[in-house]
Amino acid sequence: MDDNSKYKELFFEETEEYLQLLNDNMLRIEQNINDISSLEEMFRAAHTLKGMAATMGYKSMTDLTHRMESLLGLLKSGESFEENNIINLIFRCLDKLTEIVEDLRNDKDDTYVDDLIEELEQIINRDNQKKVTKKERELEEFILSDTDENVIKSAYEKGYNAFVIDISVDDGCLLKGPRAYLVINNLEKTGDVIYTHPDAQSLENGEYDKTFRLILLTKENIEEIRSKIENISEIENVEIVEIQPNYSSETNKDAKIEKSHNKKENNRAETKLTSSNNLNQSIRVDIQKLDSFMNLVSELVIYRTRLEDVSKRTDISDIDEPLSHVARITSELQDLVLKIRMQPVSVVFNRFPRMVRDLSKELNKKINLVIEGEETELDRTVVSELSEPLIHLIRNAADHGIEAVDKRKALKKPEEGIIKLNAYQEGNRVIIVVSDDGGGINIEAIKETAKKRGISTENLTDEDLLQLIFDQGFSTAKEITDVSGRGVGMDVVKQKISSLGGSIEVISEINKGTSFIIKLPLTLSIIQALLVKIGGETFAIPLGIIEKVIKIEEKDILESQLSELYMYREKAVPVVRVNQKLGLNESKENEHLILTLLGDQYYGLVVDELIGQQEIVIKKLNGILGKMKEYLGATILGNGEITLILDVGSICMR
Amino acid sequence: MAKRVLVVDDAIFMRMKLKDILEKNGFEVVAEAQNGVEAIEKYKAEKPDLVTMDITMPEMDGITALKEIKKIDSNAKVIMCSAMGQQSMVMEAIQSGAIDFIVKPFDVDRVSQSLSKI
């Protein structure tokens, strides 16, 4: 056996893409059974998978995909079936394939597929039987036209040689039909094949044991013919005997075959037009290489800013020009590496239609999944970590959120529940909202559970109470179903989101529905920031969330009873004194107001001095510092100074 | 001199595998293409001594690509890569001038043997 292990990763990666493709197309076909282009695509994908699996030597996967391909081929050719059965069967096959792939990853190639294969075979064979009878009739017709010695005689008189050739193919020859056809085709270039045994049709179908016989009329000699045949692969043995005229002919047969082939050609031309699918032209890169590329670029940025700093301080004008080029190139490099790392969230979202379909069948509810903004891009690491929490939220929405059909009817809601998945970019964050129009979260149930767990709920608002669902082991589900409610819950979701540098909130209204709002950083490493001085210290504020910077004076800030306000475009904007929030000195000199938009609410941050705009590399804070919510992280400036990056969101909200 | 080969297949996996076999047999893979359209472009650019051509591919299938390549260069040597169950297509390819075909799953010995005859 040759070693395939080095292809394994590639194999799995590509297999997953094809499985996704199959799933997507199957969902389309479920909507419209006549969607031929989707069928074509599935057929191709199944075919490719089969080839890949066989090459890797994965038996169960090869067997299963082979049958699937046959079935899809039948569907494609317009055979009619009981739709629902077939669709469910194919879906089950896809699930099985996923399972097989999972097993294979763990080096197990013994996934049980016999039951599925049997089911598939039953359907495929039912149809094949029909075809065979048709073929037999054709064979009979051919046998009728036989023997014509005169052809050989007259050819012989014209100087042709007549050879009887017995050709044996290799034992392991896989496509015997085409192999024989290739032989005959090559021989016909040298003369006429006037007889074959078995007949040409059977040869093409590979209906011969190992050896077939033919008679060739040619002007070439035995050795020339022998080498022509032996140059074809998978030929084990050739025996050639020269004969005197005494035999038979069937030349018109070949003409017939040719005709039928031309017909096929036309068909192909038509299908080709319908199946134009843009495969992206791309290469694959190991993510670790990308990571280290990213790291190197970040380091480069740090030293660039340091160089800029040095050049400013020492005033060497010669260095300015090359430095500005370096600056431009590093920022282009940075943009590039960030873009390379970006992936659309559709990578994760794609699997949800299938999941929701299965959930709705399982739970016997009508659920429509609406996906918006799937083209929104996020850093690859964020995207790949997203699927687990999102699956959890969607399962919850389907299981606990959306009510059973009867209940929805009673509440005068549409029978079909909606789960909406929406992604969009906001500043340097990406927001993902998972919402449903189901029953909402029962605040009373939360209160009860809280009491049981010894949490005082007296002074908590409803909103505060809702956030309790993110606490460990806080499941209010009365009945534990297969789908969700097994105790591991929202706390895991929250943990995951936080570890990605994001946050999650919940909004819920009884009988109206629940929304989970996930906010994620666009990228984890390099951002544009505004450097400011507050109370004598330097801080960085991510540029992405800044709407506007306004020079203000103390008298511009209005005081209301509870808070300070600033009038911006005739709207009152709450003023946040950052120095107070961070416990720093007040300066009240040279004040600027930084307007930021968080959600749909403006906030004005009071800072002292503006230093300038700069690219900074976010380094995460560890340990105790990492728990301080006011800061996103820290960065090293050009002069080597360490500066904290403000988390404007959490500063304004508290 | 090593024969220069263009490998055409829509699956990267298959291309890698085939490339490996080819290189072990002393061929030089000069280009790869993932569909028929690319195959034609690369054929024009590289003028390889040999092409291995998958049949089922998006954009343009291998048989159409074979025909187009034959139009450009009637002496082009194209080996089809097919899977079980594609008899009729293989035959069509032979008719259109493919010099041989190999069957997936690729068996190293078998492929080497076909290659040795070219």
JSON list of C-alpha atoms in Angstrom, two decimals, chain A residues 159 289 319 434 510 588:
[
{"chain": "A", "resi": 159, "resn": "GLY", "atom": "CA", "xyz": [-3.51, -6.61, -50.58]},
{"chain": "A", "resi": 289, "resn": "LYS", "atom": "CA", "xyz": [1.87, 30.04, 8.66]},
{"chain": "A", "resi": 319, "resn": "ILE", "atom": "CA", "xyz": [15.36, 59.16, 6.72]},
{"chain": "A", "resi": 434, "resn": "VAL", "atom": "CA", "xyz": [-29.80, 35.22, 16.98]},
{"chain": "A", "resi": 510, "resn": "ILE", "atom": "CA", "xyz": [-42.90, 37.03, 26.84]},
{"chain": "A", "resi": 588, "resn": "LYS", "atom": "CA", "xyz": [-10.49, 70.59, 32.73]}
]
